[in-house]
Coordinates of C-alpha atoms in Angstrom, one line a residue:
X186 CA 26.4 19.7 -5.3
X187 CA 24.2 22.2 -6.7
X188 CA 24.4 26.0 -7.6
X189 CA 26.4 28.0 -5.5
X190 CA 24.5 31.1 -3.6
X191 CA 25.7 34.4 -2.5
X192 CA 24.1 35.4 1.2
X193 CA 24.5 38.5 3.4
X194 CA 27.1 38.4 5.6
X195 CA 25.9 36.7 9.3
X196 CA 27.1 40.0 10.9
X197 CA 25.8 42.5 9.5
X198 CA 22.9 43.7 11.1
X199 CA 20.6 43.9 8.1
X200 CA 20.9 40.3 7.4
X201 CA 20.5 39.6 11.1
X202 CA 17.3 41.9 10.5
X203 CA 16.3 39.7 7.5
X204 CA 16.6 36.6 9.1
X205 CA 14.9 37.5 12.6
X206 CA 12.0 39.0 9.9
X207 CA 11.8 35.4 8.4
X208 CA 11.5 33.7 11.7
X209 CA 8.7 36.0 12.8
X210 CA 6.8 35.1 9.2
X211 CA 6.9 31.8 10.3
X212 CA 6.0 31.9 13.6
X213 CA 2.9 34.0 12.4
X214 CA 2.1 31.1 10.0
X215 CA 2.6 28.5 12.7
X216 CA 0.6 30.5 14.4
X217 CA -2.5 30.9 12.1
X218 CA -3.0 27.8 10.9
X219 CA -2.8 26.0 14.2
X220 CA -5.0 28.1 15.5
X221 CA -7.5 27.7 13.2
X222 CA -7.1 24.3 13.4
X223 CA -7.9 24.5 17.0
X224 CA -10.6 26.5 16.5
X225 CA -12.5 24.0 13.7
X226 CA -11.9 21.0 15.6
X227 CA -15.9 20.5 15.7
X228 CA -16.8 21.9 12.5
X229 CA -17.2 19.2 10.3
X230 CA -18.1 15.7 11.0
X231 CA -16.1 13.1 10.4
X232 CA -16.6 11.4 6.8
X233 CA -17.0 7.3 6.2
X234 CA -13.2 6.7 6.7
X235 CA -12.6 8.4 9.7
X236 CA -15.5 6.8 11.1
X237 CA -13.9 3.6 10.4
X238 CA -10.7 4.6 12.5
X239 CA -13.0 5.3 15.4
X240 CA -14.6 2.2 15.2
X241 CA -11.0 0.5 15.1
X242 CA -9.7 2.4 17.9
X243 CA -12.6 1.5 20.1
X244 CA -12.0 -2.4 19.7
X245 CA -10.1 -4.8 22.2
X246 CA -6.4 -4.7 21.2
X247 CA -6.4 -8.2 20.1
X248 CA -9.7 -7.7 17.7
X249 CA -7.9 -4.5 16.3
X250 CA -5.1 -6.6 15.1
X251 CA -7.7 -8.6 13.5
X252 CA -9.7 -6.1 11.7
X253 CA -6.6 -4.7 10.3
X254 CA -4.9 -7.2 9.2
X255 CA -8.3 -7.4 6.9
X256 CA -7.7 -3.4 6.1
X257 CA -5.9 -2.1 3.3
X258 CA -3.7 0.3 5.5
X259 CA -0.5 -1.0 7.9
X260 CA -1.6 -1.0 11.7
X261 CA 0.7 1.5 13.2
X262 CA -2.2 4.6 13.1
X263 CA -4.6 2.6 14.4
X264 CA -2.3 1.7 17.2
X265 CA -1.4 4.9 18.1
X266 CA -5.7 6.1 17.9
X267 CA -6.2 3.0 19.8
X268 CA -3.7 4.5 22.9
X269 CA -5.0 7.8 22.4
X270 CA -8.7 6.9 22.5
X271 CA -8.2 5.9 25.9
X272 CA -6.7 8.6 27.4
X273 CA -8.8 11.4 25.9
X274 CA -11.8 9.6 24.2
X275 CA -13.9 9.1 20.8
X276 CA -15.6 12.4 20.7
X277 CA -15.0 14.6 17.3
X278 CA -12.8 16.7 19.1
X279 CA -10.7 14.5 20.7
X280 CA -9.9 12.8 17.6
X281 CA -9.2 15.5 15.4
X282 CA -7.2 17.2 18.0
X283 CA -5.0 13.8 17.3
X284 CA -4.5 14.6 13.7
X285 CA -3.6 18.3 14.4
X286 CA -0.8 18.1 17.0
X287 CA 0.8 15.5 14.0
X288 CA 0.5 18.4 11.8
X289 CA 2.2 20.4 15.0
X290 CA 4.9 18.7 15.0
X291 CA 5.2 18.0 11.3
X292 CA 5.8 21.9 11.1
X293 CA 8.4 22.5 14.0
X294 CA 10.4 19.5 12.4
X295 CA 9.9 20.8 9.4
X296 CA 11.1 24.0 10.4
X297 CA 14.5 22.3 11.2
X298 CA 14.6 20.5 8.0
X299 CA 14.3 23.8 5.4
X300 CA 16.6 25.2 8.0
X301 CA 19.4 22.7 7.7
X302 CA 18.6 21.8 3.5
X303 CA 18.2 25.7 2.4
X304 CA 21.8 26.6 4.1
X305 CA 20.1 29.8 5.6
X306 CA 17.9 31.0 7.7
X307 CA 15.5 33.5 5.9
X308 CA 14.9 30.9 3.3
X309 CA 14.3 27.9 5.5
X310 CA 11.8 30.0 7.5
X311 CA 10.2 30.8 4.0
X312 CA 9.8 26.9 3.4
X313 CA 8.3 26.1 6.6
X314 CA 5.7 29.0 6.3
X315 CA 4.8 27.4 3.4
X316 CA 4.5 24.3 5.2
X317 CA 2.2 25.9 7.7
X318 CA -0.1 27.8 5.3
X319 CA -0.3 25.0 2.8
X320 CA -4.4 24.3 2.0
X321 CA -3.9 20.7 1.5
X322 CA -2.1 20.3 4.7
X323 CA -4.5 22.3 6.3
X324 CA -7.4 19.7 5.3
X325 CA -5.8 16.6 6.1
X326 CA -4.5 17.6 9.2
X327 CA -8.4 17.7 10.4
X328 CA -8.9 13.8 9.3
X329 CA -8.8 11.2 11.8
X330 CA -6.5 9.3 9.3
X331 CA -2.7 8.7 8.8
X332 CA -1.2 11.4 6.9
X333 CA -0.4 13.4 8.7
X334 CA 1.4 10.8 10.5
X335 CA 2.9 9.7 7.6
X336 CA 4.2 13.2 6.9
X337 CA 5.8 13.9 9.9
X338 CA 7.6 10.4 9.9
X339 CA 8.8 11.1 6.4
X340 CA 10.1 14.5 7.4
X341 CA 12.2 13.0 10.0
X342 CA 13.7 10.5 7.7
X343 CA 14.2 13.1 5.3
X344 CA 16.5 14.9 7.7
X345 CA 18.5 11.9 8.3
X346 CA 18.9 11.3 4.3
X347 CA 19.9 14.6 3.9
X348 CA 22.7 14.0 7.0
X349 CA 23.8 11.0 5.6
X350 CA 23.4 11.3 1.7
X351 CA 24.3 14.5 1.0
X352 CA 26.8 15.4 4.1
X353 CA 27.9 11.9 3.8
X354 CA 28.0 11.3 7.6
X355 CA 29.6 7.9 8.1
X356 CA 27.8 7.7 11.8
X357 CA 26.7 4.2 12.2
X358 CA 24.4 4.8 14.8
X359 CA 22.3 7.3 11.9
X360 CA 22.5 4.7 9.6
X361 CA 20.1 2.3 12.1
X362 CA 18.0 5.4 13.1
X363 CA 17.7 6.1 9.3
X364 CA 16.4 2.3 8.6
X365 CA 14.1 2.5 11.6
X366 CA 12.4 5.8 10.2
X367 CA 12.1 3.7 6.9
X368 CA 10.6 1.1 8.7
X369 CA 8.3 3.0 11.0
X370 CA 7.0 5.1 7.6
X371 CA 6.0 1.4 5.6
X372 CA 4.0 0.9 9.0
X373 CA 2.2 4.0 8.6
X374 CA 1.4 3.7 4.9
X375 CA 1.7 1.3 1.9
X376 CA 2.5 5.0 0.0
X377 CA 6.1 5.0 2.4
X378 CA 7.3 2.3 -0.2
X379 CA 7.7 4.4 -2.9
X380 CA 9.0 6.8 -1.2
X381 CA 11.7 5.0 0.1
X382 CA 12.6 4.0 -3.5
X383 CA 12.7 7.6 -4.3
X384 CA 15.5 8.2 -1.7
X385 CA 17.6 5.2 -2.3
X386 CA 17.0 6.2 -5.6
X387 CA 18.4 9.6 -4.9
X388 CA 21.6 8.1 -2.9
X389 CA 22.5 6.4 -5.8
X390 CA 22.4 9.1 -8.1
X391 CA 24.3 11.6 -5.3
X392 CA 26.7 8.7 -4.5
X393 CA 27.9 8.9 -8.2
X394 CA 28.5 5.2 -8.0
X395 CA 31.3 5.8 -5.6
X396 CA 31.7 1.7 -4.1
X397 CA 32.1 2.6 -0.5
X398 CA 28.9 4.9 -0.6
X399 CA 26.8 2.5 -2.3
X400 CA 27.8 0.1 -0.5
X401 CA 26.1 2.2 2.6
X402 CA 23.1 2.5 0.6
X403 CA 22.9 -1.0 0.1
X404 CA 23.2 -1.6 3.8
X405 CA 20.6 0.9 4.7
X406 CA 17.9 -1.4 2.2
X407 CA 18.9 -4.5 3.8
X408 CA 18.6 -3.3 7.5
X409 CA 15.1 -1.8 6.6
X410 CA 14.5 -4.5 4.7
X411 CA 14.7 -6.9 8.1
X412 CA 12.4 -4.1 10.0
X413 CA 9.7 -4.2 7.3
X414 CA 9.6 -7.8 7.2
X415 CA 7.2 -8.5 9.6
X416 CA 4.9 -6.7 8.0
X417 CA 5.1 -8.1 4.9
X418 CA 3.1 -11.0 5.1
X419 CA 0.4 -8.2 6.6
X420 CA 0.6 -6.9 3.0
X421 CA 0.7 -9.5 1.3
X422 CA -2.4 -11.1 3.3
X423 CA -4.4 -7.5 2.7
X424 CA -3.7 -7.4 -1.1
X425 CA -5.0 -10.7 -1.6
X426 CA -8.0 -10.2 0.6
X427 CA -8.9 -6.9 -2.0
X428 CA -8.3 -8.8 -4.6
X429 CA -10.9 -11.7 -3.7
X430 CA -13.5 -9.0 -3.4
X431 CA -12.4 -7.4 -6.5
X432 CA -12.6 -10.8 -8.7
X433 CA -16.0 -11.5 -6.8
X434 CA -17.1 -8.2 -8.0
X435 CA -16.0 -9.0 -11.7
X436 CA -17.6 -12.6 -11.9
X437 CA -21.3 -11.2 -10.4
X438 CA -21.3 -9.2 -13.8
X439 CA -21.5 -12.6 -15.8
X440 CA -23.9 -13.6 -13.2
X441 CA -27.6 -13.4 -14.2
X442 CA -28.9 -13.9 -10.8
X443 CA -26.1 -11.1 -8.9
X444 CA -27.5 -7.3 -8.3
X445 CA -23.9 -5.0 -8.7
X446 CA -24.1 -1.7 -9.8
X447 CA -25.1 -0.2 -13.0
X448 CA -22.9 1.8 -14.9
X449 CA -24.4 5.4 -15.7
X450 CA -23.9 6.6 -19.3
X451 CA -22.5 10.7 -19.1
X452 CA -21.6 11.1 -22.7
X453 CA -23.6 14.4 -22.6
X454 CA -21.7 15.7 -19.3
X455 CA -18.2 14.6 -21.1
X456 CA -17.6 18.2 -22.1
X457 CA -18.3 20.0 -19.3
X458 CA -16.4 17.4 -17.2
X459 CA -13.4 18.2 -18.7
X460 CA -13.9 21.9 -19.0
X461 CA -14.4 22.1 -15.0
X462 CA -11.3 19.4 -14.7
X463 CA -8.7 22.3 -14.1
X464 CA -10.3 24.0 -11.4
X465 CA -11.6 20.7 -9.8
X466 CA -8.0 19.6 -9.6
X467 CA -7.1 23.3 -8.1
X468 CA -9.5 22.3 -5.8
X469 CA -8.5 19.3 -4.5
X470 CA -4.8 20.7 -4.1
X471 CA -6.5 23.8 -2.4
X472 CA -3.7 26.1 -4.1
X473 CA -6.1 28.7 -5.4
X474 CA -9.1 30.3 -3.5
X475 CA -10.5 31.5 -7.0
X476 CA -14.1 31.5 -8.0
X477 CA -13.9 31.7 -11.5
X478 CA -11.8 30.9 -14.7
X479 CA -10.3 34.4 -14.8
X480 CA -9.0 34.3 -11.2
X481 CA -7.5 30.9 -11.3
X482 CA -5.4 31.7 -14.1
X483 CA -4.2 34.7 -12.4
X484 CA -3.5 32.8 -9.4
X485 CA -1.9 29.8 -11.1
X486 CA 0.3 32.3 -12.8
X487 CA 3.2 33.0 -9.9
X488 CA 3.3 29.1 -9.4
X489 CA 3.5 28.1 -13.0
X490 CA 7.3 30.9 -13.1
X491 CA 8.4 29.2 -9.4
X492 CA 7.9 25.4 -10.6
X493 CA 9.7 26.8 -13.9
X494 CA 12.4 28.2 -11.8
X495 CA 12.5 24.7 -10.1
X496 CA 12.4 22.8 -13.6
X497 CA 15.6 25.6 -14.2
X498 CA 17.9 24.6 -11.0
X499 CA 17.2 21.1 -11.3
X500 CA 17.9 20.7 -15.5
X501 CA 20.5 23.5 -15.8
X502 CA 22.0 23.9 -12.3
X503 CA 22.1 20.5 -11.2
X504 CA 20.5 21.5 -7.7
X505 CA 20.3 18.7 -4.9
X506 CA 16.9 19.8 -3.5
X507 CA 15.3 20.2 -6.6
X508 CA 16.7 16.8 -7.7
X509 CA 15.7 15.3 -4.4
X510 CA 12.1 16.5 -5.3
X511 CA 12.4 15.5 -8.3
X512 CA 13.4 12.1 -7.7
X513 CA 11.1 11.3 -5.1
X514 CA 8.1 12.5 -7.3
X515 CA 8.4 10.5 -10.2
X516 CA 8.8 7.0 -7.9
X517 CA 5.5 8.5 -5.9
X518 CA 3.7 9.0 -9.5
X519 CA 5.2 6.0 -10.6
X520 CA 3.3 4.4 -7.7
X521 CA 0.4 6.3 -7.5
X522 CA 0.2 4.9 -11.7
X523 CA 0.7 1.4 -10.8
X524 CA -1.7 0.9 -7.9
X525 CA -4.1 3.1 -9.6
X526 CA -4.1 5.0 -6.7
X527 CA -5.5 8.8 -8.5
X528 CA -6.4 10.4 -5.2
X529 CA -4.9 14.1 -4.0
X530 CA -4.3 12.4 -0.4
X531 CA -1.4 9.8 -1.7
X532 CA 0.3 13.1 -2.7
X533 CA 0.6 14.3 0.4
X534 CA 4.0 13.1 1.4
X535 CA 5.3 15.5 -1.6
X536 CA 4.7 18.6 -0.2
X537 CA 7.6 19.1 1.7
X538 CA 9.7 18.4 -0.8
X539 CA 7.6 20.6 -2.9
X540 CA 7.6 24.2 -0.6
X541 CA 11.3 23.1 -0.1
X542 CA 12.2 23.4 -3.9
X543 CA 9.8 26.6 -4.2
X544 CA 11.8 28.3 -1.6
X545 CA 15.1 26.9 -2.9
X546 CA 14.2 28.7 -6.5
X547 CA 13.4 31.9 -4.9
X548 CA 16.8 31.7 -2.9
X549 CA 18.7 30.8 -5.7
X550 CA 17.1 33.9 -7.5
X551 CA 17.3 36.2 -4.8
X552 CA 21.1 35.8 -5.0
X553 CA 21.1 37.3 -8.3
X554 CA 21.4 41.0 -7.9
X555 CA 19.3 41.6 -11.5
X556 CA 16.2 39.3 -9.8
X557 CA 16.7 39.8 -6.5
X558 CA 13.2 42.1 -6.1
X559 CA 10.8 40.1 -8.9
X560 CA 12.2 36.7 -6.8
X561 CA 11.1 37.7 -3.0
X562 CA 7.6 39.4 -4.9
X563 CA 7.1 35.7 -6.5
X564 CA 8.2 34.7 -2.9
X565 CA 5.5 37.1 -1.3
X566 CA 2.8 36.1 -4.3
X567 CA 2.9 32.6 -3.4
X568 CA 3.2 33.0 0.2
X569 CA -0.2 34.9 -0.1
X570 CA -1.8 32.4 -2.1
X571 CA -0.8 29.6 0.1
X572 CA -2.9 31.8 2.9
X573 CA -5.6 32.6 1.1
X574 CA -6.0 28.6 0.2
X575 CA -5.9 27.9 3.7
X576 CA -8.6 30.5 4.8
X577 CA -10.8 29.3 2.0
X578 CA -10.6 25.8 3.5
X579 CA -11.0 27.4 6.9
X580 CA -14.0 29.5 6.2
X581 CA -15.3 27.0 3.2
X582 CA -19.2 25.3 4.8
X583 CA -19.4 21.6 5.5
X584 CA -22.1 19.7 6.1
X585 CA -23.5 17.3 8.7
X586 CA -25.5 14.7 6.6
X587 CA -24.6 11.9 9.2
X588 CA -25.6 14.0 12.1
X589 CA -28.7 15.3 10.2
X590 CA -29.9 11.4 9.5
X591 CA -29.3 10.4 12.9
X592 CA -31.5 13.4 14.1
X593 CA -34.2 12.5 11.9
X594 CA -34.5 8.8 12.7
X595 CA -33.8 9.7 16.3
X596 CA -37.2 11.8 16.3
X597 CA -39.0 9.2 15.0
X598 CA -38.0 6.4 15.9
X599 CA -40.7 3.9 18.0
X600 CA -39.5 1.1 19.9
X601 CA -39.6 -2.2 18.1
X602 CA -38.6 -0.8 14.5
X603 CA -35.6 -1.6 12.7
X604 CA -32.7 0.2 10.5
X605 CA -31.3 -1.3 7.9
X606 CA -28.7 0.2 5.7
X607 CA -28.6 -0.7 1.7
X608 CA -24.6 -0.3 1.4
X609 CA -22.8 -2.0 4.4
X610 CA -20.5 0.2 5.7
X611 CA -22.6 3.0 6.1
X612 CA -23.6 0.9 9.1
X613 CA -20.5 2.0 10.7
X614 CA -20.7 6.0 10.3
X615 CA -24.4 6.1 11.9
X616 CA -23.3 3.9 15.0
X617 CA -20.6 6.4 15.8
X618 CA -23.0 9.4 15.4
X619 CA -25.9 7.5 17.1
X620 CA -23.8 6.5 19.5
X621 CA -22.7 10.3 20.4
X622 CA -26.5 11.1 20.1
X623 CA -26.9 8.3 23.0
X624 CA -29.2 6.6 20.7
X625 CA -29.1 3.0 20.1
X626 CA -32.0 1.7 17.7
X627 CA -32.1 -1.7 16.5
X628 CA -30.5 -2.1 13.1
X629 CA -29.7 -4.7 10.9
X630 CA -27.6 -4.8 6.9
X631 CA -28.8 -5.5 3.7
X632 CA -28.6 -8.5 3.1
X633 CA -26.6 -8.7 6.7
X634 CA -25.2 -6.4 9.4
X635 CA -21.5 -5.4 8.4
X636 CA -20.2 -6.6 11.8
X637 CA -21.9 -10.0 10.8
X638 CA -20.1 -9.7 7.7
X639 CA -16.8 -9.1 9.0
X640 CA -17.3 -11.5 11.8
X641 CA -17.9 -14.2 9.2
X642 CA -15.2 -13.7 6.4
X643 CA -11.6 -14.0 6.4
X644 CA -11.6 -10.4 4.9
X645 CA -12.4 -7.9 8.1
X646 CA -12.3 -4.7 5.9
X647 CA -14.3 -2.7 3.9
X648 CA -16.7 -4.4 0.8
X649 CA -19.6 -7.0 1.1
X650 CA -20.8 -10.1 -0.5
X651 CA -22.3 -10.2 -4.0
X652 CA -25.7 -9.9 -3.5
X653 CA -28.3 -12.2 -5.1
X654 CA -31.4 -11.8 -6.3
X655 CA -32.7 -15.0 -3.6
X656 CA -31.0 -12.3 -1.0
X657 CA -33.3 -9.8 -1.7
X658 CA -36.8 -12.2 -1.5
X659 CA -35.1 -13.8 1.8
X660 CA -34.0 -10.6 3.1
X661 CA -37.7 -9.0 2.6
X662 CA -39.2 -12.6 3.9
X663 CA -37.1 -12.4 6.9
X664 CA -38.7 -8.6 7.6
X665 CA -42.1 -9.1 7.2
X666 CA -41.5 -12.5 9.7
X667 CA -39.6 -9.7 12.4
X668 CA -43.1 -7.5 12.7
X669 CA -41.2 -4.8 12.7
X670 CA -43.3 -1.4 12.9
X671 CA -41.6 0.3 10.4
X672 CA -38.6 -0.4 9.1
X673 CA -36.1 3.1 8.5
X674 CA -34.1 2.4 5.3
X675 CA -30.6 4.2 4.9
X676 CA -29.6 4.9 1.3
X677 CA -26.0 5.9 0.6
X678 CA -24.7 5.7 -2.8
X679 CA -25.7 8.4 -5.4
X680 CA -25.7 6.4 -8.6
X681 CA -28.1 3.6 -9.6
X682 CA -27.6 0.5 -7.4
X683 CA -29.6 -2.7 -8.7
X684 CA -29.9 -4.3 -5.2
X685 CA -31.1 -1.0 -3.7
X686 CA -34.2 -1.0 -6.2
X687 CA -34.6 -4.4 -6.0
X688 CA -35.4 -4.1 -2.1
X689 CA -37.2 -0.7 -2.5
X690 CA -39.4 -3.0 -5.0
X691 CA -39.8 -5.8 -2.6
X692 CA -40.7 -3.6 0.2
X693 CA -43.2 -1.8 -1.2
X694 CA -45.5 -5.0 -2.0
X695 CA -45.1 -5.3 1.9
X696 CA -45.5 -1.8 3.2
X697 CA -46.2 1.8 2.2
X698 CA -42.4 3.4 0.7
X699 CA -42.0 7.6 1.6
X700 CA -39.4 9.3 1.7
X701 CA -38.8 11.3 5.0
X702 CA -37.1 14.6 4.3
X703 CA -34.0 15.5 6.0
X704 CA -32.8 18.2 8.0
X705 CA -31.8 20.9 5.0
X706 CA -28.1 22.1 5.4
X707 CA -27.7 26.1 5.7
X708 CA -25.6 26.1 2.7
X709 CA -27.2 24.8 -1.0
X710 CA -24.6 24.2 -2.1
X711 CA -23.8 21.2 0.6
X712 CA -27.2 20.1 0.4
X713 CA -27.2 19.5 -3.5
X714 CA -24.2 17.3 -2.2
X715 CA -26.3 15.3 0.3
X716 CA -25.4 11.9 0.0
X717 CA -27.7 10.2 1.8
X718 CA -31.6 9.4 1.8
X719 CA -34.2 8.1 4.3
X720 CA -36.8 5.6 3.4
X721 CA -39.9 4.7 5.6
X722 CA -41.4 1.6 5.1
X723 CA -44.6 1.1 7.3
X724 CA -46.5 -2.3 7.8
X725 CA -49.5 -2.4 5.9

C-alpha cells in the first residue's frame, strides 16, 4: 500500500518535541491566515459574480429557485447565502465573513484528514499548514462564491474514502454518509463530478479488482447516483439553456443586421503574451511572490524537486496518496479539457490533495537518514513560499471601480435622468453598490433592463439577446421620447463592442457625448485595469 516509513519512537521525548513543534506551526498558520482574512473582510469589493450571489440571496425563496435553475452552478450555495443573508445581512462584510469561516472549517477538517492519511503527526500538521498558508486558498476564501464550500465538502468526503477505500471499513452506515458527501459536493458544483470519477476511479485501482470490494464501489455509485438524481434534470435544463445563448451568439455572426462583438487582431502582442504566460500562470496560482524572471525561477525551483519527489513515490514506490492525487487530477483536467473550463478556480478542489502529496514526499524523504536534513529544508523552503504568497495576496492593492462609478454618478446625478448600462449584467453589480450608497437612480438596459430580460426568458442567468441594429434606432427613439435630462451611460467591456458604438453613434445625433472622469485609484497599476467608463449624454 505504498512505501513503508521509519518514524521516531511515540515515546521518546524528542519526537514528542517534534510533533508538539508541528502542531504549534500549524496553529501559527491557522492563525495567520485567518486572521488576515478577518482583517481584509472590507478591502476589496466584490467583483461581477459575487454580485450576482448577493442579488440571488436577497430574492424570495421561491424566485431563487427560479433564477437558478436558469444559472450555470447547482443551488445548494445559494441556499445556504440565502439563510445567511438573513441572519446577518448583504453588506461586504457579512458576506465575505461567509466564505472565510468555510475556509475555517475547511482547515480544522483538514487538519484531521493529513493527520489520519500521513500516519503521523509532525507530517500531517506540515500538510495542513500548507493548507492554511496556501495563496490561492487565501483568495478564494474572500469570494462570496462556492469554493470554498466545495472544498470543505470534498475534504470531508475525502476522509471517508480514505476510511473506506484504503482501510477497507465494511461500516454500512459510512458507506451512506460517503454517498451523501458525493451527493451534497454535485450540489455545490458541476466540478464535484469529476471528482467523484477520480475517487471511484481510485477504489477500483486500490480494490485490485477484488469482487467483494468492487462490488462496494459499485454500491456507493448507485446510492449517489439516486441522491444526484434530482438534480439532474437541473443540469440538464442549465446546459441547454447555455447552449441556446451560445448557438444564438454563433447565428448573429451570419447575421447582417446583429451587433456582436468584434474580434481584436493581437498578432503583434503574440510574443510578449507568451513570454509573460509563465509568470501570469504563477500568478493566478499565487505560488510565488516574485517580481521578476530571476526570482520566480528561484522560487519555482524547491517546488519543481518536491512535485519530482511526488512524481518518484507515485511511479517508483507505488504511494497511495500520491496515486490518490494523482488519480483525481487527471479526471479534474480531463474535465476541466472537456468543458473547456481553463480557469485557476476549477482547480481549487486539488489542493488538498496537492499539499497532502507535498508533505507525503518530504516524509517519505525525511525517513531516509542520507536526506533527512535537505528534505525538512525543501519542507521549510516551501512552507516559506506558501507564506510569502499569501502575504503578497494579503498586502497586494485592489481597486473599487464599482464603488468609484457609483460615487461619480451619485454626485451628479439630477432627478429625472436615466442610467443605462451597454452590457446587461453590469446592471446587477451597480444596484448592489448603489444600493449600499442608499442611492436609487432610475436606470434602464440596453436594449432592455436585465431583470426585464430575465423576467421574460426561459433562461434566468447570465447573457442577453442578440442585439439588432432596429434595437439600437428604437432603443435611441424610445430615449429622446422619455425627456430624460441626461442620460448616464455605463460602459463595461474593454474590447470593441459593435452595439456599444452603435449607440454612442446614435446618441450623439441626439445629445452632446463626454466622458466624465472617474475617481482615480491610489494604485496605477489598478487604474490602468479600470474596467469601466462613464458616458454623459445631455439633451441638446
Amino acid at each position: 500500500m505504498g512505501a513503508s516509513i521509519s518514524y521516531s519512537p511515540t515515546g521518546s521525548s524528542s519526537g514528542f518535541r517534534a510533533d508538539r513543534l508541528a502542531d504549534l506551526l500549524c496553529l501559527i498558520a491557522f492563525l495567520v491566515s485567518n486572521g488576515c482574512k478577518l482583517a481584509l473582510l472590507d478591502s476589496r469589493e466584490l467583483w461581477l459574480d459575487e454580485t450576482y450571489s448577493a442579488f440571488i440571496a436577497n430574492l424570495p425563496f421561491h424566485e431563487l429557485l427560479r433564477y437558478t435553475t436558469g444559472d450555470v452552478h447547482p443551488p445548494l450555495f445559494y441556499m445556504l447565502l440565502w439563510a445567511w443573508v438573513r441572519v446577518v445581512g448583504d453588506a461586504q462584510i457579512q458576506l465575505r465573513l461567509f466564505g472565510v469561516l468555510l475556509s475555517v472549517g475547511s482547515t480544522v477538517a483538514m487538519f484531521f484528514l493529513a493527520k489520519r492519511i500521513l500516519v503521523g503527526a509532525r507530517y500531517g500538521a506540515f500538510a495542513a499548514a500548507l493548507f492554511a498558508l496556501s495563496p490561492m486558498l487565501f483568495v478564494y476564501s474572500l469570494e462570496v462564491r462556492m469554493y470554498m464550500l466545495s472544498i470543505l465538502v470534498f475534504i470531508c468526503l475525502l476522509i471517508v474514502h480514505w476510511i473506506v477505500t484504503v482501510e477497507q471499513s465494511g461500516s454500512k452506515w459510512l458507506m451512506v454518509f460517503y454517498s451523501f458527501l458525493a451527493a451534497l459536493l454535485f450540489y455545490v458544483h458541476y466540478i464535484g463530478i469529476f471528482l467523484i470519477c477520480g475517487l471511484l476511479t481510485h477504489g477500483m485501482i486500490t480494490s485490485r479488482f477484488q469482487r467483494r470490494r468492487i462490488g462496494r464501489v459499485c454500491v456507493f455509485s448507485l446510492m449517489t447516483l439516486l441522491l444526484v438524481s434530482p438534480g439532474i434534470p437541473v443540469l440538464l435544463h442549465q446546459r441547454a439553456g447555455k447552449n441556446q445563448l451560445e448557438i444564438a451568439k454563433a447565428l448573429s455572426r451570419r447575421n447582417p443586421r446583429a451587433l456582436s462583438f468584434v474580434a481584436v487582431q493581437q498578432a503583434a502582442t503574440t510574443p510578449i503574451g507568451l513570454k509573460t504566460l509563465p509568470k501570469s500562470v504563477a500568478a493566478m496560482a499565487g505560488f510565488y511572490p516574485a517580481p521578476s524572471s530571476l526570482p520566480l525561477l528561484i522560487c519555482a525551483l524547491p517546488l519543481v524537486i518536491a512535485f519530482a519527489g511526488v512524481a518518484f513515490l507515485l511511479v517508483a514506490e507505488g504511494d497511495e496518496v500520491c496515486r490518490l492525487f494523482a488519480v483525481v487530477l487527471f479526471a479534474v483536467g480531463a474535465g476541466i479539457v472537456a468543458g473547456h473550463l481553463y480557469a485557476t478556480r476549477y482547480m481549487l478542489p486539488v489542493v488538498p490533495l496537492l499539499v497532502l502529496a507535498l508533505a507525503r514526499a518530504v516524509q517519505y524523504w525525511a525517513s531516509k537518514p542520507r536526506w533527512r536534513v535537505p528534505s525538512l529544508i525543501l519542507g521549510a523552503l516551501v512552507l516559506a513560499l506558501y507564506a510569502a504568497g499569501l502575504f503578497r495576496q494579503a498586502f497586494a492593492h485592489h481597486g473599487h471601480p464599482w464603488q468609484n462609478l457609483v460615487s461619480a454618478v451619485q454626485q451628479n446625478y439630477r432627478p429625472g435622468d436615466e442610467i443605462i448600462f451597454d452590457v446587461l449584467y453590469t446592471q446587477v453589480p451597480f444596484d448592489y453598490f448603489a444600493c449600499q450608497a442608499h442611492f436609487h437612480p432610475r436606470e434602464d438596459g440596453f436594449p432592455l433592463s436585465v431583470y426585464k430580460w430575465w423576467s421574460q426568458q426561459d433562461f434566468k442567468g447570465w447573457g442577453g439577446p442578440v442585439i439588432l441594429r432596429s434595437d439600437v434606432d428604437r432603443f435611441v427613439s424610445n430615449q429622446s421620447a422619455s425627456r430624460a435630462k441626461t442620460v448616464w451611460l455605463v460602459l463595461y467591456e474593454t474590447d470593441y463592442y459593435d452595439p456599444r458604438l452603435a449607440l454612442l453613434a446614435k446618441l450623439r445625433q441626439v445629445g452632446h457625448v463626454d466622458e466624465i472622469t472617474l475617481p482615480s485609484e491610489s494604485d496605477p497599476a489598478a487604474a490602468q485595469d479600470q474596467p469601466l467608463r462613464l458616458i454623459r449624454v445631455s439633451a441638446q
